Coordinates of C-alpha atoms in Angstrom, one line a residue:
Chain A
M108 CA -18.3 10.6 45.8
N109 CA -16.9 8.8 48.5
P110 CA -13.8 6.7 46.9
I111 CA -14.4 3.3 48.3
V112 CA -18.2 3.6 47.2
Q113 CA -17.1 4.9 43.9
N114 CA -14.1 2.1 43.7
L115 CA -16.6 -0.5 45.0
L116 CA -19.7 1.1 41.9
I117 CA -16.4 0.6 39.8
V118 CA -15.7 -3.0 40.5
F119 CA -19.8 -4.2 40.8
G120 CA -19.9 -2.6 37.1
V121 CA -17.2 -4.6 35.4
L122 CA -18.5 -7.8 37.1
F123 CA -22.1 -6.7 35.9
G124 CA -21.1 -5.6 32.6
A125 CA -19.0 -9.0 32.1
L126 CA -21.6 -11.4 33.3
T127 CA -24.2 -9.7 31.1
M128 CA -22.2 -9.8 28.2
A129 CA -21.2 -13.3 28.6
A130 CA -25.2 -13.8 29.0
G131 CA -26.0 -11.9 25.7
L132 CA -23.3 -13.6 23.9
I133 CA -25.3 -16.6 23.9
W134 CA -28.2 -15.0 22.0
I135 CA -25.7 -12.6 19.9
E136 CA -23.6 -15.7 18.7
R137 CA -26.4 -18.1 17.4
R138 CA -28.2 -15.2 15.8
M139 CA -25.3 -14.1 14.0
L140 CA -24.6 -17.7 13.3
G141 CA -27.5 -18.5 11.7
L142 CA -27.2 -14.6 9.7
W143 CA -24.1 -16.4 8.1
Q144 CA -25.1 -19.5 7.4
D145 CA -28.2 -18.5 6.1
R146 CA -31.0 -19.3 8.3
Y147 CA -32.8 -17.5 11.6
G148 CA -31.1 -18.6 14.6
P149 CA -33.5 -18.2 17.8
N150 CA -36.2 -15.7 16.7
R151 CA -39.3 -17.0 18.8
V152 CA -38.9 -15.5 22.8
G153 CA -39.5 -11.5 22.5
P154 CA -38.6 -9.1 20.1
F155 CA -35.9 -10.6 17.6
G156 CA -35.7 -13.8 19.9
I157 CA -33.6 -11.8 22.6
F158 CA -35.3 -13.5 25.6
Q159 CA -34.1 -16.8 24.0
V160 CA -31.1 -15.8 26.7
I161 CA -33.3 -16.0 29.7
A162 CA -35.2 -19.1 28.4
D163 CA -31.7 -20.5 28.3
M164 CA -31.0 -19.7 31.5
I165 CA -34.5 -21.1 33.5
K166 CA -33.4 -24.3 31.2
I167 CA -30.2 -24.9 32.8
F168 CA -31.0 -23.9 36.1
F169 CA -33.7 -26.8 36.5
K170 CA -31.7 -29.4 34.6
E171 CA -30.8 -31.8 37.1
D172 CA -27.1 -31.8 38.4
W173 CA -25.9 -35.4 38.5
I174 CA -22.3 -36.5 39.6
P175 CA -21.3 -39.7 38.3
P176 CA -20.7 -42.3 41.0
F177 CA -17.1 -42.8 39.3
A178 CA -16.4 -39.4 39.7
D179 CA -13.6 -37.7 42.4
R180 CA -16.7 -35.2 43.9
T181 CA -14.9 -32.9 45.4
I182 CA -12.5 -32.3 42.6
F183 CA -15.6 -32.1 39.7
T184 CA -17.2 -29.9 41.5
V185 CA -14.6 -27.3 42.1
A186 CA -13.1 -27.6 38.6
P187 CA -16.0 -25.9 36.9
A188 CA -15.6 -23.0 38.8
I189 CA -11.8 -22.1 38.4
V190 CA -12.4 -21.2 35.0
V191 CA -15.3 -18.3 35.8
A192 CA -13.0 -17.2 38.7
T193 CA -9.9 -16.9 36.8
V194 CA -11.7 -15.4 33.7
L195 CA -12.9 -12.6 36.1
L196 CA -9.8 -11.7 38.0
G197 CA -8.7 -10.9 34.0
F198 CA -11.2 -8.3 33.9
A199 CA -10.0 -6.7 37.4
I200 CA -6.8 -4.9 35.1
V201 CA -9.0 -3.8 32.1
P202 CA -9.5 -0.4 32.0
V203 CA -12.4 0.7 30.4
A204 CA -12.2 4.7 30.7
P205 CA -9.6 6.8 31.3
N206 CA -10.7 6.6 35.4
V207 CA -13.2 3.6 35.0
F208 CA -10.1 0.7 36.1
V209 CA -10.6 -1.6 38.9
V210 CA -6.9 -1.8 39.7
D211 CA -4.1 -0.4 37.8
F212 CA -1.1 -2.8 38.4
N213 CA 2.5 -2.4 36.9
I214 CA 2.3 -5.9 35.9
G215 CA -0.9 -5.7 34.5
I216 CA -0.2 -7.9 30.9
L217 CA 1.7 -10.2 33.4
F218 CA -1.0 -10.7 35.5
F219 CA -3.7 -11.2 32.9
L220 CA -1.4 -13.9 32.1
A221 CA -1.0 -15.8 35.1
T222 CA -5.0 -15.9 35.6
S223 CA -5.3 -17.8 32.3
S224 CA -2.1 -20.2 33.1
I225 CA -4.1 -21.1 35.7
G226 CA -7.7 -21.2 34.1
V227 CA -5.7 -24.5 32.6
Y228 CA -6.7 -26.0 35.9
S229 CA -10.4 -26.0 35.1
L230 CA -10.1 -28.1 31.9
V231 CA -7.6 -30.7 33.6
L232 CA -9.0 -31.4 36.4
G233 CA -12.2 -31.8 35.0
G234 CA -11.5 -34.1 32.6
W235 CA -9.4 -36.1 34.8
S236 CA -12.2 -36.2 37.6
S237 CA -15.0 -37.4 35.5
N238 CA -12.8 -40.7 35.0
N239 CA -14.0 -41.0 31.7
K240 CA -11.8 -42.0 28.8
Y241 CA -13.1 -39.3 26.5
S242 CA -13.5 -36.6 29.0
L243 CA -9.2 -37.4 30.0
L244 CA -8.2 -37.5 26.1
G245 CA -9.7 -33.8 26.0
A246 CA -8.4 -33.1 28.9
L247 CA -4.8 -34.1 27.7
R248 CA -5.6 -32.3 24.1
G249 CA -6.3 -29.3 26.5
T250 CA -3.7 -29.4 28.1
A251 CA -1.2 -29.3 25.3
Q252 CA -2.6 -26.8 24.0
M253 CA -3.1 -24.1 26.3
I254 CA 0.5 -24.2 27.8
S255 CA 2.2 -24.2 24.1
Y256 CA -0.2 -21.4 23.2
E257 CA 0.1 -19.2 26.3
V258 CA 3.9 -18.9 25.4
F259 CA 3.1 -17.6 21.8
M260 CA 0.6 -15.4 23.7
G261 CA 3.1 -13.8 26.0
L262 CA 6.1 -13.2 23.3
S263 CA 3.4 -11.8 21.2
L264 CA 2.9 -9.1 23.9
M265 CA 5.8 -8.1 24.5
G266 CA 6.5 -5.7 21.4
V267 CA 3.7 -3.8 22.9
V268 CA 5.6 -3.7 26.2
M269 CA 8.7 -3.0 24.7
M270 CA 7.3 0.0 22.2
T271 CA 4.9 1.1 25.6
G272 CA 7.8 0.8 28.4
S273 CA 5.6 -0.5 30.6
F274 CA 3.4 -4.0 31.7
S275 CA 0.6 -1.4 32.8
L276 CA -2.8 -1.6 30.0
H277 CA -3.0 2.6 31.0
S278 CA -0.3 3.6 29.8
I279 CA -0.2 1.2 26.9
V280 CA -3.5 2.4 25.9
E281 CA -1.9 6.0 26.4
A282 CA 0.9 5.3 24.3
Q283 CA -1.2 4.6 21.4
Q284 CA -2.3 8.4 21.4
G285 CA -0.2 8.6 17.6
M286 CA -1.3 5.6 16.0
W287 CA -3.2 2.5 17.4
F288 CA -0.4 -0.4 18.4
V289 CA -2.4 -2.9 15.6
V290 CA -0.1 -0.9 12.4
P291 CA 3.7 -1.4 13.9
Q292 CA 2.6 -4.5 16.0
I293 CA 0.3 -6.6 12.9
V294 CA 2.4 -9.9 13.3
G295 CA 1.9 -9.2 17.3
F296 CA -1.4 -8.5 16.9
V297 CA -2.4 -11.4 14.7
I298 CA 0.0 -14.3 16.7
F299 CA -2.3 -12.9 20.0
I300 CA -5.5 -13.1 18.1
I301 CA -4.7 -17.3 16.9
A302 CA -2.8 -17.5 20.5
A303 CA -6.0 -16.2 22.7
L304 CA -8.2 -18.3 20.3
A305 CA -6.9 -21.4 21.3
E306 CA -6.2 -20.4 25.1
T307 CA -9.9 -20.2 25.5
H308 CA -10.3 -22.8 23.3
R309 CA -12.5 -21.3 20.8
L310 CA -13.9 -22.8 17.4
P311 CA -11.8 -23.1 15.4
F312 CA -9.1 -24.7 18.1
D313 CA -12.0 -26.0 20.6
I314 CA -10.2 -29.3 20.2
P315 CA -10.5 -30.3 23.6
E316 CA -14.3 -30.6 23.1
A317 CA -14.6 -31.7 19.6
E318 CA -17.7 -32.5 19.4
S319 CA -17.9 -34.8 16.3
E320 CA -14.1 -37.2 18.1
L321 CA -15.2 -36.9 21.7
I322 CA -18.3 -36.4 22.5
A323 CA -18.0 -33.1 24.9
G324 CA -14.0 -33.4 25.4
Y325 CA -13.7 -33.0 28.9
H326 CA -17.0 -31.8 29.9
S327 CA -18.2 -35.0 28.8
E328 CA -20.1 -36.0 32.3
Y329 CA -21.0 -32.3 33.4
S330 CA -24.8 -31.6 33.3
G331 CA -26.9 -28.7 34.8
M332 CA -25.3 -25.6 35.8
K333 CA -21.8 -27.3 36.2
F334 CA -21.9 -27.2 32.4
G335 CA -23.2 -24.1 32.4
M336 CA -20.1 -22.9 34.5
F337 CA -18.0 -24.3 31.4
F338 CA -20.1 -22.4 29.0
V339 CA -20.6 -19.0 31.1
G340 CA -16.3 -19.2 31.5
E341 CA -16.1 -19.8 27.7
Y342 CA -17.9 -16.5 26.9
L343 CA -16.6 -14.4 29.5
G344 CA -13.2 -16.0 28.3
I345 CA -14.1 -14.1 24.5
T346 CA -15.2 -11.2 26.3
L347 CA -12.1 -10.9 28.2
I348 CA -9.7 -11.5 24.8
S349 CA -11.8 -9.0 22.8
A350 CA -11.1 -6.6 25.4
L351 CA -7.9 -7.4 26.1
T352 CA -7.1 -7.0 22.3
V353 CA -9.0 -3.8 21.8
T354 CA -7.1 -2.5 24.9
L355 CA -3.7 -3.9 23.7
F356 CA -3.5 -3.1 19.7
L357 CA -6.5 -1.4 18.7
G358 CA -6.5 1.9 21.4
G359 CA -8.6 0.9 24.1
W360 CA -11.2 4.0 24.6
L361 CA -9.7 6.7 22.4
G362 CA -11.5 7.6 19.5
P363 CA -13.0 11.2 18.3
S364 CA -14.5 12.8 20.6
F365 CA -18.0 12.7 19.4
L366 CA -18.3 9.8 21.7
P367 CA -17.5 9.2 25.4
P368 CA -14.3 6.5 25.9
F369 CA -16.4 4.0 26.9
A370 CA -18.8 3.7 23.9
W371 CA -15.6 3.7 22.0
F372 CA -14.1 0.7 24.2
S373 CA -17.7 -1.5 24.2
L374 CA -17.9 -0.5 20.6
K375 CA -14.2 -1.6 19.7
T376 CA -14.8 -4.7 22.1
L377 CA -18.1 -5.9 19.8
V378 CA -16.6 -5.0 16.7
V379 CA -13.6 -7.8 18.0
I380 CA -16.1 -10.1 19.4
L381 CA -18.4 -10.3 15.9
F382 CA -15.2 -10.8 14.5
I383 CA -14.7 -14.0 16.9
V384 CA -18.1 -15.2 16.4
L385 CA -17.3 -14.8 12.3
L386 CA -13.9 -17.1 12.8
R387 CA -16.2 -19.8 14.6
A388 CA -18.8 -19.8 11.3
A389 CA -15.6 -19.5 8.6
L390 CA -13.2 -22.0 9.8
P391 CA -13.1 -25.5 10.0
R392 CA -11.3 -27.3 13.3
P393 CA -7.8 -28.3 12.6
R394 CA -6.2 -31.4 13.4
Y395 CA -4.6 -32.3 16.9
D396 CA -1.2 -33.0 16.0
Q397 CA -1.1 -29.8 13.4
L398 CA -2.1 -27.3 15.8
L399 CA 0.6 -28.2 17.6
S400 CA 3.1 -28.5 15.2
Y401 CA 1.5 -24.8 13.4
G402 CA 2.4 -23.0 17.1
W403 CA 5.8 -24.3 18.0
K404 CA 7.1 -24.1 13.9
V405 CA 5.4 -21.0 12.9
L406 CA 4.2 -19.1 15.8
L407 CA 7.0 -19.0 17.9
P408 CA 9.4 -18.3 15.2
L409 CA 7.3 -15.6 14.2
S410 CA 6.8 -14.2 17.5
L411 CA 10.4 -14.6 18.5
L412 CA 11.3 -12.4 15.3
N413 CA 9.0 -9.7 16.3
I414 CA 10.4 -9.1 19.8
L415 CA 13.9 -9.2 18.0
V416 CA 12.9 -6.3 14.8
T417 CA 10.7 -4.1 17.5
G418 CA 14.5 -4.3 19.7
A419 CA 16.1 -3.6 16.8
V420 CA 14.2 -0.6 15.8
I421 CA 13.7 0.7 18.9
L422 CA 17.4 0.9 19.8
A423 CA 18.2 2.5 15.9
T424 CA 15.3 4.8 16.6
G425 CA 16.4 5.6 20.0
Chain B
M254 CA -0.5 -5.0 55.9
E255 CA 0.8 -7.6 58.0
I256 CA -1.9 -9.7 58.8
L257 CA -1.9 -10.5 55.0
F258 CA 1.0 -12.0 55.5
Y259 CA 0.5 -14.1 58.2
I260 CA -2.3 -15.6 57.1
A261 CA -0.7 -16.3 53.3
S262 CA 2.0 -17.7 55.2
I263 CA -0.5 -20.2 57.0
V264 CA -2.0 -21.4 53.9
A265 CA 1.1 -21.9 52.7
V266 CA 2.9 -24.2 55.4
V267 CA -0.7 -25.9 55.9
S268 CA -1.0 -26.6 52.2
T269 CA 2.6 -27.6 52.1
I270 CA 1.8 -30.2 55.1
M271 CA -1.2 -31.4 53.2
V272 CA 1.1 -32.5 50.1
I273 CA 2.9 -34.5 52.0
T274 CA 0.2 -36.4 53.7
R275 CA -2.4 -36.8 50.8
L276 CA -2.1 -40.6 49.5
N277 CA -3.9 -39.5 46.0
A278 CA -1.3 -38.0 44.1
V279 CA -3.9 -35.4 42.0
H280 CA -5.0 -34.3 45.3
A281 CA -1.2 -33.6 46.6
L282 CA -0.3 -31.9 43.2
L283 CA -3.4 -29.2 43.8
Y284 CA -2.5 -28.6 47.5
L285 CA 1.0 -28.1 45.9
V286 CA -0.5 -25.3 43.8
V287 CA -2.6 -23.4 46.8
S288 CA 0.6 -23.6 48.6
L289 CA 2.8 -22.2 45.3
L290 CA -0.2 -19.2 45.4
A291 CA 0.7 -18.6 48.7
V292 CA 3.8 -17.9 48.5
A293 CA 3.4 -16.0 45.5
L294 CA 1.2 -13.9 47.2
I295 CA 4.2 -13.1 50.4
F296 CA 6.0 -12.1 47.3
F297 CA 3.4 -9.6 45.7
I298 CA 2.9 -8.5 49.8
I299 CA 6.7 -7.9 50.2
G300 CA 6.9 -5.6 47.2
A301 CA 8.5 -8.0 44.7
P302 CA 4.9 -8.1 42.2
F303 CA 7.0 -9.4 39.3
I304 CA 8.5 -12.6 40.9
A305 CA 5.1 -12.6 42.7
V306 CA 3.3 -12.9 39.0
L307 CA 6.3 -15.3 37.6
E308 CA 6.0 -17.3 40.4
V309 CA 2.3 -18.3 39.2
I310 CA 2.9 -18.1 35.4
I311 CA 5.8 -20.6 35.8
Y312 CA 5.3 -22.7 38.8
A313 CA 1.8 -22.7 39.2
G314 CA 0.8 -22.7 35.9
A315 CA 3.2 -24.2 33.7
I316 CA 5.0 -27.2 35.5
M317 CA 2.5 -28.0 37.7
V318 CA 0.4 -28.3 35.0
L319 CA 3.0 -31.1 33.3
F320 CA 3.1 -32.8 36.5
L321 CA -0.4 -32.9 36.5
F322 CA -0.3 -33.6 32.7
V323 CA 1.9 -36.9 33.9
V324 CA 0.4 -38.0 36.6
M325 CA -3.1 -38.1 34.8
M326 CA -1.5 -40.2 31.9
L327 CA -0.2 -42.8 34.6
N328 CA -3.7 -43.6 35.9
L329 CA -3.0 -44.1 39.6
G330 CA -5.9 -46.0 41.0
K331 CA -6.7 -47.6 44.8
I332 CA -3.3 -49.7 44.4
A333 CA -1.2 -46.6 44.3
V334 CA -3.3 -45.0 47.6
E335 CA -2.9 -48.4 49.1
Q336 CA 0.9 -48.3 48.4
E337 CA 1.5 -44.5 49.2
R338 CA -0.7 -45.2 53.1
R339 CA 2.0 -48.3 54.0
W340 CA 5.0 -45.7 52.9
L341 CA 3.2 -43.3 55.6
S342 CA 3.5 -46.0 58.0
P343 CA 4.1 -43.5 61.6
G344 CA 7.8 -45.5 62.0
I345 CA 8.8 -43.4 58.9
W346 CA 8.0 -40.4 60.1
I347 CA 10.2 -39.9 63.3
G348 CA 13.7 -39.9 61.4
P349 CA 12.4 -37.0 59.1
A350 CA 10.4 -35.1 62.1
I351 CA 13.7 -34.8 64.3
L352 CA 15.6 -33.8 61.6
S353 CA 12.6 -30.7 60.9
L354 CA 12.6 -29.9 64.0
I355 CA 16.4 -29.1 64.4
L356 CA 15.8 -26.9 61.6
L357 CA 12.8 -25.2 62.8
L358 CA 14.3 -24.7 66.4
E359 CA 17.7 -23.2 64.6
L360 CA 14.8 -21.3 62.4
I361 CA 13.2 -19.7 65.8
F362 CA 16.7 -18.8 67.4
M363 CA 17.9 -17.1 64.3
F364 CA 14.3 -15.0 64.3
A365 CA 14.6 -14.1 67.9
H366 CA 18.0 -12.6 67.6
S367 CA 17.2 -10.3 64.5
S368 CA 14.1 -8.0 65.4
Q369 CA 13.8 -6.9 62.1
A370 CA 10.4 -5.8 61.0
I371 CA 8.8 -6.9 57.0
Q372 CA 9.7 -4.1 55.1
A373 CA 8.3 -3.5 52.1
T374 CA 10.3 -1.8 49.2
M375 CA 8.5 -1.8 45.5
I376 CA 10.7 -3.4 43.2
S377 CA 9.7 -2.7 39.6
P378 CA 9.4 -5.3 37.0
K379 CA 12.3 -2.9 35.1
E380 CA 14.5 -3.2 38.3
V381 CA 14.7 -6.8 38.1
G382 CA 15.7 -6.2 34.0
V383 CA 18.3 -4.1 34.6
T384 CA 19.9 -6.4 37.6
L385 CA 19.4 -9.0 35.6
F386 CA 21.3 -8.1 32.6
G387 CA 23.8 -6.4 34.5
P388 CA 25.3 -7.6 37.9
Y389 CA 23.8 -10.8 37.0
L390 CA 24.6 -11.1 33.4
L391 CA 26.5 -14.7 33.5
G392 CA 24.3 -16.6 35.4
V393 CA 21.6 -15.5 33.2
E394 CA 23.7 -16.5 30.3
L395 CA 24.6 -19.5 31.6
A396 CA 21.3 -20.7 32.2
A397 CA 20.3 -19.6 28.7
M398 CA 22.8 -22.6 27.3
L399 CA 21.5 -25.3 29.8
L400 CA 17.8 -24.7 28.8
L401 CA 18.8 -24.2 25.1
A402 CA 20.9 -28.1 25.8
S403 CA 18.0 -29.6 27.1
I404 CA 15.8 -28.3 24.2
V405 CA 17.4 -30.3 21.9
G406 CA 17.9 -33.1 24.0
A407 CA 14.1 -33.8 24.8
Y408 CA 14.0 -32.9 21.3
H409 CA 16.4 -35.7 20.4
L410 CA 14.8 -38.5 22.7
S411 CA 11.2 -37.7 21.8
K412 CA 12.4 -38.0 18.0
R413 CA 11.2 -41.7 16.2
K414 CA 11.9 -42.8 12.9
K415 CA 9.0 -42.2 10.1
K416 CA 7.4 -46.0 10.1
A417 CA 6.3 -46.5 6.9
K418 CA 3.0 -47.6 5.8
H419 CA 3.3 -49.8 3.7
R420 CA 3.3 -53.0 4.4
F421 CA 6.0 -54.4 2.0
M422 CA 8.2 -51.7 3.0
E423 CA 8.3 -51.6 6.3
E424 CA 11.4 -54.0 7.5
T425 CA 13.6 -52.0 4.6
A426 CA 12.3 -48.5 5.7
E427 CA 13.3 -49.2 9.8

């Protein structure tokens, strides 16, 4: 096959897969939450209620797209697009199978950290441009939370990088042939999951939104498809961090050979996604200052210690 | 590759000009972010992907967000925009414009005499690390000490005495 055609196929395949997963997650999440909270969830539209996604999409497309007169129009419009664009950029470095990946940077992990740090702007600008005090409070909380947890997320991954000797995700998966990194890097794994949840401001860390205190936080003033973009961005974010957790700690596409590599990757990603949904069903939201002091006083020393111990072990064993 | 370099450079220059001329502080900061991203792209093109990514993570992703954080809390409204407009009157432009023009002419003069094309030599993250902890170790250590001191200082400045919650204890606890 022509290499350009093949590359385009992979790019659009990954894009299509990510977006489908994000849309499907709306249904999966509501059904699973229903299951865990002992109720039905959406079960009317189509078999098992699976067409609920389509009904939701049609609804959100036809909602009035209203920009409040007191908002900063340009920034208000740009903000929701930033989160979707940056998360989709992050998918570029995820290797789905040995030869199915968009690009294999030698700075892969750093590229993901860069896109996620640009993603903060969506929340900050959305909150600021709404010109609403609840939105602003949400944006302030979100900025502090995401900037802090970015640090631990980066540091927690350095153990993996040290064991592989490369930032490239492709070689990280290859290095897990013998043992998945979740075993030697269990501390890094736990810190990464916590920090990634805080970075996508997903429940239980959805403090920038915090419906019970701030209406809807930074997107209080958003409606219609602009609100939908924030929503899609959140679900894409969940998919991305699940895919990255699988790649970095759970062996990526590796697995017994009765299933193809792509199937292993998808299966593991789905399990991690379900785990994140379960967290939403199980845990209450911490208080805002508790979250920050927990980060700086517990996660930062732990992740530094993890780097130190990993480095010492690598040095000792050569 | 060369055409990408020129596009990125034009974006960087134009967005930097926009930073200076915007009256609204948040808009100016956003143009600064675009400018930093363009510079990161230039780094990437000339073969320094590590520095490019660090530029995005640290400058565009952390420092600028903190700037924005502060500007957001200042609640700059119409009055601040008016003030900026008065400060940006044409008379003030003359001095800086002449000085920058001299610098620009010098730059053009220097480039005109050295006819080197852009050379993209890939520098991997490992090489950057080896250089930092080899010949430049002293600089890294000094920067680390400075940062540690500033962290401790910032922590001390932001520390407040705990106020006692009880109304009778308030005076004694201060």
